[in-house]
Coordinates of C-alpha atoms in Angstrom, one line a residue:
M259 CA 0.0 0.0 0.0
R260 CA 1.3 3.4 -0.9
L261 CA 1.6 5.8 2.0
F262 CA 0.8 9.5 1.6
S263 CA 2.0 12.3 3.9
T264 CA -0.7 14.5 5.3
A265 CA 0.5 17.5 3.3
A266 CA 0.5 15.5 0.1
V267 CA -3.0 14.2 0.8
L268 CA -4.4 17.6 1.5
A269 CA -2.7 19.1 -1.5
A270 CA -4.1 16.5 -3.8
V271 CA -7.6 16.9 -2.5
A272 CA -7.2 20.7 -2.7
L273 CA -6.2 20.4 -6.4
V274 CA -9.6 18.9 -7.2
S275 CA -11.9 20.6 -4.7
G276 CA -10.1 23.9 -3.9
C277 CA -12.7 23.9 -1.1
A278 CA -14.3 26.6 -3.2
A279 CA -17.9 25.3 -3.3
T280 CA -19.3 28.1 -1.3
D281 CA -22.9 27.6 -2.5
M282 CA -23.4 23.9 -2.4
G283 CA -26.7 22.1 -2.8
G284 CA -29.8 24.1 -2.3
T285 CA -33.0 22.3 -3.1
S286 CA -35.7 22.5 -5.7
S287 CA -38.5 22.1 -3.2
P288 CA -41.0 25.0 -2.9
N289 CA -40.0 25.0 0.8
A290 CA -36.4 25.6 -0.1
P291 CA -34.3 27.9 2.2
A292 CA -33.6 31.4 1.1
A293 CA -29.9 30.7 1.4
T294 CA -27.7 27.7 0.6
F295 CA -25.1 26.0 2.6
D296 CA -21.8 27.7 2.4
A297 CA -18.6 25.6 2.7
A298 CA -16.4 28.7 3.3
R299 CA -18.5 29.6 6.3
L300 CA -18.3 26.1 7.7
S301 CA -14.5 26.1 7.3
E302 CA -14.2 29.5 8.9
H303 CA -16.2 28.4 12.0
V304 CA -13.9 25.4 12.4
R305 CA -10.8 27.5 11.9
V306 CA -11.9 29.8 14.8
L307 CA -13.1 27.1 17.2
A308 CA -10.0 24.9 16.6
D309 CA -7.5 27.7 16.9
D310 CA -4.9 27.3 19.6
S311 CA -6.3 30.3 21.4
F312 CA -9.4 28.2 22.2
Q313 CA -7.0 25.8 24.0
G314 CA -8.8 22.6 22.9
R315 CA -12.2 23.8 24.2
G316 CA -11.8 22.2 27.6
I317 CA -14.8 22.5 29.8
A318 CA -14.7 24.7 32.9
T319 CA -11.7 26.6 31.5
P320 CA -11.4 30.1 30.1
A321 CA -11.7 28.5 26.7
E322 CA -15.3 27.6 27.6
D323 CA -16.2 31.3 28.0
M324 CA -14.7 32.0 24.6
T325 CA -16.6 29.2 23.0
I326 CA -19.9 30.2 24.7
R327 CA -19.5 33.8 23.5
Y328 CA -18.7 32.8 19.9
L329 CA -21.7 30.4 19.7
S330 CA -24.1 32.8 21.3
E331 CA -23.1 35.6 18.9
Q332 CA -23.4 33.3 15.9
Y333 CA -26.8 31.9 16.8
A334 CA -28.0 35.5 17.4
A335 CA -26.7 36.6 14.0
A336 CA -28.6 33.7 12.4
G337 CA -31.9 35.1 13.8
F338 CA -32.3 32.6 16.7
Q339 CA -33.4 33.6 20.2
P340 CA -31.8 32.5 23.5
G341 CA -33.2 29.1 24.2
G342 CA -32.3 28.4 27.8
A343 CA -34.4 29.1 30.8
N344 CA -35.3 32.7 31.7
G345 CA -34.1 34.0 28.4
A346 CA -30.5 32.8 28.7
W347 CA -28.4 31.3 25.9
T348 CA -27.1 28.6 28.3
Q349 CA -28.2 25.8 30.6
D350 CA -25.9 25.3 33.6
V351 CA -24.6 21.8 34.1
A352 CA -23.2 21.1 37.5
L353 CA -20.3 18.6 37.5
N354 CA -17.7 17.2 39.7
R355 CA -14.2 17.4 38.3
F356 CA -11.6 14.7 39.3
T357 CA -7.9 15.2 38.7
A358 CA -5.8 12.2 39.5
S359 CA -2.1 12.8 40.2
N360 CA 1.0 11.7 42.1
F361 CA 0.7 8.0 41.3
R362 CA 2.7 5.9 43.7
G363 CA 3.4 2.2 43.9
V364 CA 1.2 1.3 41.0
R365 CA 1.9 -2.4 40.3
L366 CA 0.7 -5.9 39.8
N367 CA 1.8 -8.5 42.3
V368 CA 1.9 -12.0 41.0
G369 CA 3.8 -15.1 42.1
G370 CA 5.7 -13.0 44.6
E371 CA 7.0 -10.6 42.0
A372 CA 6.0 -7.0 41.6
I373 CA 5.3 -5.7 38.0
P374 CA 5.5 -1.9 38.1
L375 CA 3.0 0.0 35.8
T376 CA 3.5 3.5 34.5
Q377 CA 0.5 5.8 34.2
G378 CA -0.2 6.5 30.5
Q379 CA 2.1 3.8 29.3
Q380 CA 1.0 0.3 30.5
I381 CA -2.1 1.6 32.3
T382 CA -4.3 4.6 32.5
I383 CA -6.0 5.2 35.9
S384 CA -8.7 7.6 36.8
T385 CA -11.6 8.0 39.1
R386 CA -15.0 9.6 39.3
L387 CA -15.6 9.0 43.0
P388 CA -15.3 12.1 45.2
G389 CA -12.5 12.1 47.7
N390 CA -8.9 13.2 48.3
H391 CA -7.1 10.1 47.3
V392 CA -7.4 6.4 46.4
M393 CA -5.4 3.7 48.1
L394 CA -5.5 0.1 47.0
T395 CA -3.3 -2.4 48.7
D396 CA -3.0 -6.0 47.4
A397 CA -6.6 -6.0 46.0
P398 CA -7.4 -9.4 44.6
L399 CA -8.0 -9.7 40.8
V400 CA -10.9 -11.5 39.2
F401 CA -11.5 -12.0 35.5
V402 CA -15.2 -11.5 34.8
G403 CA -15.2 -11.9 31.0
Y404 CA -17.1 -9.0 29.5
G405 CA -18.4 -7.8 32.9
I406 CA -22.1 -8.1 31.8
K407 CA -25.2 -8.8 33.8
A408 CA -28.2 -9.0 31.4
P409 CA -31.1 -11.0 32.8
E410 CA -33.2 -10.5 29.7
R411 CA -30.5 -12.2 27.6
N412 CA -29.9 -14.9 30.3
W413 CA -26.4 -13.6 30.7
D414 CA -24.4 -13.2 34.0
D415 CA -20.7 -12.8 34.0
F416 CA -20.6 -12.6 37.8
K417 CA -22.5 -15.8 38.6
D418 CA -22.6 -15.8 42.4
V419 CA -19.1 -14.6 42.9
D420 CA -18.6 -11.8 45.4
V421 CA -16.4 -9.1 43.9
R422 CA -16.8 -6.6 46.7
G423 CA -13.4 -5.1 47.5
K424 CA -11.8 -6.7 44.5
I425 CA -10.5 -5.4 41.1
I426 CA -12.3 -6.9 38.2
V427 CA -10.6 -7.4 34.9
V428 CA -12.9 -7.2 31.9
L429 CA -12.8 -7.3 28.1
V430 CA -13.9 -4.4 25.9
N431 CA -17.0 -4.7 23.7
D432 CA -19.3 -7.7 24.1
A433 CA -19.1 -11.4 23.2
D434 CA -20.5 -11.2 19.7
F435 CA -17.7 -9.0 18.5
E436 CA -15.3 -12.0 18.3
E437 CA -18.0 -14.4 17.2
P438 CA -21.0 -12.6 15.6
A439 CA -22.7 -15.9 14.7
L440 CA -23.5 -16.3 18.4
N441 CA -26.0 -13.4 18.1
T442 CA -26.3 -13.1 21.8
F443 CA -25.8 -9.4 21.8
N444 CA -27.2 -8.5 18.3
G445 CA -24.2 -9.9 16.4
R446 CA -21.5 -7.5 15.4
A447 CA -23.5 -4.5 16.3
M448 CA -22.4 -3.4 19.8
T449 CA -25.0 -3.1 22.5
Y450 CA -24.7 -0.8 25.4
Y451 CA -23.3 -3.7 27.4
G452 CA -20.2 -3.4 25.3
R453 CA -19.5 0.2 26.2
W454 CA -16.9 1.1 28.8
T455 CA -19.4 3.3 30.5
Y456 CA -21.6 0.3 31.2
K457 CA -18.8 -1.8 32.5
Y458 CA -17.8 0.8 35.1
E459 CA -21.5 1.2 36.1
E460 CA -22.0 -2.5 36.5
A461 CA -18.8 -2.9 38.6
A462 CA -20.2 -0.3 41.0
R463 CA -23.5 -2.2 41.3
Q464 CA -21.5 -5.3 42.1
G465 CA -19.4 -3.5 44.8
A466 CA -16.0 -3.8 43.1
A467 CA -13.1 -1.7 44.3
G468 CA -12.1 -1.0 40.7
V469 CA -12.1 -2.1 37.1
I470 CA -9.3 -2.8 34.7
I471 CA -10.5 -2.9 31.0
V472 CA -8.1 -4.8 28.7
H473 CA -7.5 -2.6 25.7
E474 CA -7.6 -4.2 22.3
T475 CA -7.7 -1.9 19.3
A476 CA -10.2 -3.8 17.1
P477 CA -13.0 -4.3 19.7
A478 CA -12.5 -0.9 21.2
S479 CA -12.4 0.7 17.7
Y480 CA -9.6 3.0 18.7
G481 CA -5.9 2.7 19.6
W482 CA -4.0 3.1 22.9
A483 CA -3.2 6.7 22.2
T484 CA -6.9 7.5 22.3
V485 CA -7.2 5.8 25.7
Q486 CA -4.1 7.5 27.0
N487 CA -5.3 11.0 26.0
S488 CA -8.9 10.6 27.1
W489 CA -8.3 9.1 30.5
S490 CA -5.1 10.9 31.5
A491 CA -7.0 14.2 31.5
P492 CA -9.3 15.3 34.3
Q493 CA -12.5 13.3 34.4
F494 CA -16.0 14.7 35.0
D495 CA -19.3 13.4 36.3
I496 CA -22.7 14.8 37.1
V497 CA -23.3 15.5 40.7
R498 CA -24.7 12.3 42.3
A499 CA -26.7 12.0 45.5
N500 CA -24.9 8.7 46.4
A501 CA -21.8 8.5 44.2
A502 CA -20.4 5.6 46.2
A503 CA -23.2 3.4 45.0
E504 CA -22.7 4.4 41.4
R505 CA -18.9 4.8 41.0
V506 CA -15.9 2.6 41.7
A507 CA -12.7 4.0 43.3
M508 CA -10.5 3.1 40.3
E509 CA -11.5 3.1 36.6
A510 CA -8.5 1.8 34.5
W511 CA -7.5 0.5 31.1
V512 CA -4.4 -1.7 30.6
Q513 CA -2.5 -2.6 27.5
R514 CA -3.2 -6.1 26.1
D515 CA 0.3 -7.4 26.4
V516 CA 0.3 -6.5 30.1
A517 CA -2.8 -8.5 30.6
V518 CA -1.5 -11.5 28.6
D519 CA 1.7 -11.5 30.8
L520 CA -0.4 -11.2 34.0
F521 CA -2.6 -14.1 33.1
R522 CA 0.4 -16.2 32.1
R523 CA 2.1 -15.5 35.4
A524 CA -1.1 -16.5 37.2
G525 CA -1.1 -19.8 35.3
L526 CA -3.9 -18.8 32.9
D527 CA -4.1 -18.4 29.1
F528 CA -5.6 -15.0 28.2
D529 CA -6.8 -16.0 24.7
S530 CA -8.4 -19.2 25.9
L531 CA -10.3 -17.3 28.6
K532 CA -11.5 -14.9 25.9
V533 CA -13.0 -17.7 24.1
S534 CA -14.7 -19.1 27.3
A535 CA -16.1 -15.6 28.0
R536 CA -18.3 -15.8 24.9
S537 CA -20.5 -18.4 26.5
R538 CA -23.4 -18.0 28.8
E539 CA -21.8 -20.8 30.9
F540 CA -18.7 -18.7 31.6
R541 CA -17.9 -18.3 35.3
P542 CA -15.6 -15.7 36.9
V543 CA -12.0 -16.8 37.2
A544 CA -9.8 -15.6 40.1
L545 CA -6.3 -14.7 39.2
T546 CA -4.8 -16.8 42.0
G547 CA -1.9 -15.2 43.7
A548 CA -2.3 -11.9 41.7
T549 CA -3.2 -8.6 43.3
F550 CA -3.2 -4.9 42.4
S551 CA -1.7 -2.1 44.4
G552 CA -1.5 1.6 43.9
T553 CA -2.1 5.0 45.5
F554 CA -2.9 8.3 43.8
D555 CA -4.2 11.7 44.9
V556 CA -7.5 13.1 43.7
A557 CA -8.3 16.8 43.5
T558 CA -12.1 16.9 43.5
S559 CA -13.9 20.1 42.8
R560 CA -17.4 21.3 41.8
V561 CA -17.6 23.1 38.4
V562 CA -20.4 24.5 36.4
T563 CA -20.2 24.1 32.6
R564 CA -22.9 25.1 30.1
N565 CA -25.0 23.8 27.2
V566 CA -25.7 26.5 24.6
I567 CA -29.4 26.5 23.5
A568 CA -30.8 28.6 20.7
R569 CA -34.4 28.6 19.5
L570 CA -36.4 29.7 16.5
P571 CA -40.1 29.7 17.6
G572 CA -42.5 27.9 15.4
S573 CA -45.3 29.9 13.7
T574 CA -48.3 27.7 14.6
H575 CA -47.0 24.9 16.9
P576 CA -44.3 26.6 18.9
D577 CA -44.7 24.1 21.8
E578 CA -43.5 21.2 19.5
T579 CA -39.8 21.0 19.0
I580 CA -37.3 19.7 16.4
L581 CA -33.8 19.3 17.8
Y582 CA -30.4 19.7 16.2
T583 CA -27.6 18.7 18.5
G584 CA -23.8 18.4 18.7
H585 CA -21.1 18.9 21.3
W586 CA -18.8 22.0 21.5
D587 CA -16.3 20.6 23.9
H588 CA -13.0 18.7 23.4
I589 CA -10.2 17.4 25.5
G590 CA -8.4 20.7 26.1
V591 CA -4.7 20.7 27.0
G592 CA -3.0 17.4 27.7
E593 CA 0.5 15.9 27.6
P594 CA 2.7 17.0 24.7
D595 CA 3.0 14.7 21.8
A596 CA 6.2 13.8 19.9
N597 CA 6.0 17.2 18.3
G598 CA 5.6 19.0 21.6
D599 CA 2.0 19.9 20.8
A600 CA -0.2 19.7 23.9
I601 CA -3.4 21.4 22.6
F602 CA -6.1 19.0 21.5
N603 CA -7.8 21.3 19.0
G604 CA -10.7 18.9 18.1
A605 CA -11.1 20.3 14.6
V606 CA -13.0 17.4 13.2
D607 CA -14.2 16.2 16.6
N608 CA -16.3 18.3 17.0
A609 CA -15.7 21.7 15.6
T610 CA -17.1 20.4 12.3
G611 CA -20.4 19.4 14.0
T612 CA -20.5 22.7 15.9
A613 CA -20.0 24.6 12.7
G614 CA -22.7 22.5 11.1
L615 CA -25.2 23.6 13.8
L616 CA -24.3 27.3 13.2
E617 CA -24.7 26.9 9.5
L618 CA -28.0 25.1 9.9
A619 CA -29.2 27.9 12.1
R620 CA -28.3 30.4 9.4
I621 CA -30.3 28.5 6.8
W622 CA -33.3 28.2 9.1
G623 CA -33.1 31.8 10.1
A624 CA -33.0 32.9 6.4
G625 CA -35.9 30.8 5.3
P626 CA -39.7 30.8 5.9
R627 CA -40.6 30.5 9.6
P628 CA -41.4 26.8 10.3
E629 CA -44.6 25.7 11.9
R630 CA -42.8 23.9 14.7
S631 CA -40.0 25.3 16.7
I632 CA -36.3 24.6 15.9
V633 CA -33.9 24.2 18.7
M634 CA -30.1 24.0 18.4
I635 CA -28.2 22.6 21.4
S636 CA -24.5 22.7 21.6
F637 CA -23.8 20.3 24.4
T638 CA -21.0 20.4 26.8
A639 CA -19.0 17.5 28.3
E640 CA -19.6 14.9 25.6
E641 CA -15.9 13.9 25.9
S642 CA -16.5 13.3 29.6
G643 CA -19.2 10.7 28.9
L644 CA -22.2 12.5 27.3
L645 CA -22.7 14.5 30.5
G646 CA -24.1 17.7 28.9
S647 CA -26.7 15.8 26.9
E648 CA -27.4 13.5 29.9
F649 CA -28.1 16.6 32.0
Y650 CA -30.4 18.1 29.4
A651 CA -32.3 14.8 28.9
A652 CA -32.9 14.6 32.6
N653 CA -33.7 18.3 32.9
P654 CA -35.2 19.3 29.5
V655 CA -35.9 22.9 28.8
Y656 CA -38.5 21.7 26.2
P657 CA -40.7 18.7 27.1
L658 CA -39.4 15.5 25.7
A659 CA -43.0 14.3 25.1
T660 CA -43.5 17.0 22.5
T661 CA -40.0 16.9 21.1
V662 CA -40.8 15.6 17.7
A663 CA -37.4 14.2 16.7
G664 CA -33.8 15.2 16.7
F665 CA -30.6 15.1 14.6
N666 CA -27.2 14.7 16.1
I667 CA -24.0 15.8 14.4
D668 CA -20.5 14.6 15.4
A669 CA -17.2 14.6 13.6
M670 CA -18.3 15.4 10.0
N671 CA -16.8 14.4 6.7
V672 CA -14.0 16.8 5.6
Y673 CA -12.7 14.8 2.6
G674 CA -15.2 15.2 -0.2
R675 CA -18.5 13.8 -1.5
V676 CA -19.2 10.2 -0.8
A677 CA -21.6 7.6 -2.2
D678 CA -23.4 6.5 1.0
V679 CA -25.2 7.8 4.1
D680 CA -24.5 5.6 7.1
I681 CA -27.4 5.4 9.5
I682 CA -25.9 4.9 13.0
G683 CA -28.3 2.7 15.0
S684 CA -30.2 1.6 11.9
G685 CA -33.5 -0.1 12.5
Q686 CA -34.4 1.8 15.6
S687 CA -37.0 4.3 14.3
D688 CA -38.9 5.2 11.2
L689 CA -36.6 8.2 10.7
D690 CA -34.6 5.6 8.7
A691 CA -37.1 5.7 5.9
R692 CA -36.9 9.5 5.8
V693 CA -33.1 9.4 5.6
T694 CA -33.3 6.8 2.9
A695 CA -35.6 8.9 0.8
E696 CA -33.4 12.0 1.1
A697 CA -30.3 10.1 0.4
T698 CA -31.9 8.6 -2.8
A699 CA -32.8 12.1 -3.9
Q700 CA -29.2 13.1 -3.6
G701 CA -28.1 10.1 -5.7
R702 CA -26.7 8.4 -2.6
T703 CA -27.4 5.1 -0.9
A704 CA -28.5 4.9 2.8
K705 CA -27.0 2.0 4.6
P706 CA -26.7 0.7 8.1
D707 CA -23.6 1.8 10.0
G708 CA -20.6 0.1 8.3
N709 CA -19.0 -0.5 11.7
P710 CA -21.7 -1.3 14.2
A711 CA -19.2 -3.1 16.4
S712 CA -17.7 0.3 17.4
G713 CA -20.9 1.1 19.3
S714 CA -21.3 4.6 17.8
Y715 CA -25.0 4.6 18.7
F716 CA -24.0 4.8 22.4
R717 CA -21.1 7.2 22.0
S718 CA -22.7 10.4 21.0
D719 CA -25.1 13.0 22.3
H720 CA -28.3 11.6 20.8
F721 CA -28.2 8.6 23.1
P722 CA -29.4 10.1 26.4
L723 CA -32.4 11.5 24.5
A724 CA -33.0 8.3 22.6
K725 CA -33.1 6.2 25.8
R726 CA -35.7 8.6 27.2
G727 CA -37.9 8.0 24.1
V728 CA -37.1 10.8 21.7
P729 CA -36.6 9.5 18.1
M730 CA -33.1 10.7 17.2
A731 CA -31.3 10.3 13.9
Y732 CA -27.5 10.1 13.7
V733 CA -26.2 9.9 10.2
D734 CA -22.7 10.2 8.7
G735 CA -21.4 10.3 5.1
G736 CA -19.6 7.1 4.2
G737 CA -18.6 4.7 1.5
A738 CA -16.6 5.4 -1.7
F739 CA -15.6 8.9 -2.7
R740 CA -17.3 10.2 -5.8
D741 CA -14.5 12.5 -7.0
E742 CA -10.8 12.1 -7.8
P743 CA -8.3 11.7 -6.3
I744 CA -9.9 8.7 -4.7
V745 CA -6.7 7.1 -3.3
A746 CA -5.7 10.4 -1.6
R747 CA -9.1 10.9 -0.1
D748 CA -9.2 7.4 1.3
A749 CA -5.7 7.8 2.8
A750 CA -6.7 11.1 4.5
R751 CA -9.9 9.6 5.9
S752 CA -8.0 6.6 7.2
E753 CA -5.2 8.7 8.6
Y754 CA -7.7 10.6 10.8
G755 CA -8.7 7.5 12.6
S756 CA -5.2 6.2 13.1
R757 CA -3.3 9.5 13.8
R758 CA -5.6 12.3 14.6
Y759 CA -8.7 11.2 16.5
H760 CA -8.4 12.4 20.1
Q761 CA -4.9 13.5 19.4
A762 CA -3.2 16.9 19.1
D763 CA -3.1 16.5 15.3
D764 CA -6.8 17.0 14.9
E765 CA -6.3 20.4 13.4
W766 CA -8.1 22.6 10.9
S767 CA -6.8 22.6 7.3
P768 CA -7.7 25.2 4.6
S769 CA -7.4 22.4 2.1
W770 CA -10.4 20.4 3.3
D771 CA -13.1 19.5 0.8
L772 CA -16.4 20.2 2.7
S773 CA -18.7 19.3 -0.2
G774 CA -19.6 16.0 1.5
Q775 CA -20.4 17.8 4.8
V776 CA -22.7 20.2 2.9
E777 CA -24.6 17.2 1.5
D778 CA -25.0 15.7 4.9
L779 CA -26.3 19.0 6.4
Q780 CA -28.7 19.5 3.5
L781 CA -30.1 16.0 4.1
I782 CA -30.9 16.6 7.8
F783 CA -32.2 20.0 7.0
N784 CA -34.6 18.7 4.5
I785 CA -36.0 16.0 6.9
G786 CA -36.3 18.5 9.7
R787 CA -38.0 21.0 7.4
D788 CA -40.6 18.4 6.3
L789 CA -41.3 17.4 9.9
A790 CA -41.4 21.0 11.1
N791 CA -44.2 21.8 8.6
S792 CA -46.2 18.6 9.2
R793 CA -48.3 16.9 11.9
D794 CA -46.1 13.8 11.7
W795 CA -44.6 12.2 14.9
P796 CA -41.8 9.7 14.1
E797 CA -42.1 6.4 15.9
W798 CA -39.7 3.8 17.2
M799 CA -39.7 0.5 15.4
P800 CA -41.4 -2.5 17.0
G801 CA -38.9 -4.2 19.3
S802 CA -36.8 -1.1 19.8
E803 CA -35.7 -0.9 23.4
F804 CA -36.5 2.8 23.4
G805 CA -40.1 2.5 22.4
P806 CA -41.4 1.8 25.9
A807 CA -40.0 5.0 27.2
R808 CA -42.0 7.0 24.6
A809 CA -45.3 5.2 24.9
P810 CA -46.6 6.7 28.2
S811 CA -46.6 10.2 26.8
A812 CA -48.5 9.3 23.5
S813 CA -51.6 11.3 24.5
Q814 CA -49.5 14.5 24.5
R815 CA -48.8 14.1 20.8
R816 CA -51.7 15.0 18.5

């Protein structure tokens, strides 16, 4: 395979696109917007938001104030009104911030031998349990497979084993990733049981002292660098009434080769146990003679961060809401990379989605007033575990019962026009049919998520709303590129996943081709426009786990 430098890839793409398509797409519908999507505006928004001066848009930092100010000004310029409570542009989100430091004596003890572990190299350690420090001394280790307890699937990885006070070692993803034919957890499509968030939550329910997730790139869908960057930074959580019942003292990831060596020293074969863990008959396995020790300090503080909410009131049904959502935050400032760059600019993730919301607002504001209200929410703290969207979903400014539907935007395509529209979470709601129809009108093909094993449906801000019953669409441009140079575009897209995602190299480029992003924005605008000027209420498909949450409020939707 020929390898391309980043500069060469971007130059090749620029030769074809020039990123000059400043009026892209429009529509022939009589309900067409008065303006068309502008790639130059999108690029400029990303350039501003991903500039080093914004310091990676870390939450509860001076960069947050800069971001809030920019978004509020842009939403106002688009003709939207403050959408928060009491005429504010923002919704306060109270969080606890946890900064772990001064790691001491972090080691595995097995067979009488100590194996030291270095934070960020062999292991990443964090906590979301309030306190001043964490001290674990010779805590026993127990392998609990995928760490799942799912009675409705007749699955229990804990099977009468008391893990209180112990460290559980778990695999990432769920059993079907390695063997989709089992179809125990929906085949290759990850369920929520495969997400790291679930594994930490279940460990707390089981009373464990801590969790060590074994990192493997394929089932995690990202490399160790992503783990290192994401969990070495301060962690956040919503303020909880009884955090001790919902959080463990230590949340950790370990490199696969460390786990393999640990199991070998304990007289166990890691790969064989992985196979055993795919069965309902699996039982927890104690790592006899193996323990974990480590102490670290925790600076715990209360912070307030903010969702930005903008609203365009509907002309005839203002109490019914169409949502467009995406997160404004990124990782902030972390450890310097090999180039000495410590600012995680988050240009693609998610300055592109944030720019998309601003451009959508401009289009909505320039067009005819819709019958239903349009609400844009730029969520905070997505990178900390969907906390801004979780807070809004639990404390909605606009009732969820009369929220018609929503469209989430995260990490948009910056490499050119593509043939497909990937429906993340395909099969959940009848929004799929609307996406399919719009994709066809664009000459594209709507398809299920091409990598459902990555669990994307549970990794972005639509999920807290979906699990409370609001039909949410999350689509992404995918498939083959439609314009030359194909090879260069493929290389650039692939390089983002391997070298830029959650790394300091996620930077803005003037050579991006945003024609594909424009098509994706046009698609969700068209669907939202049709819903906003109708009496339609999208529904969950039969069998969706989110339908029951919507059903009790059916009488409020007429």
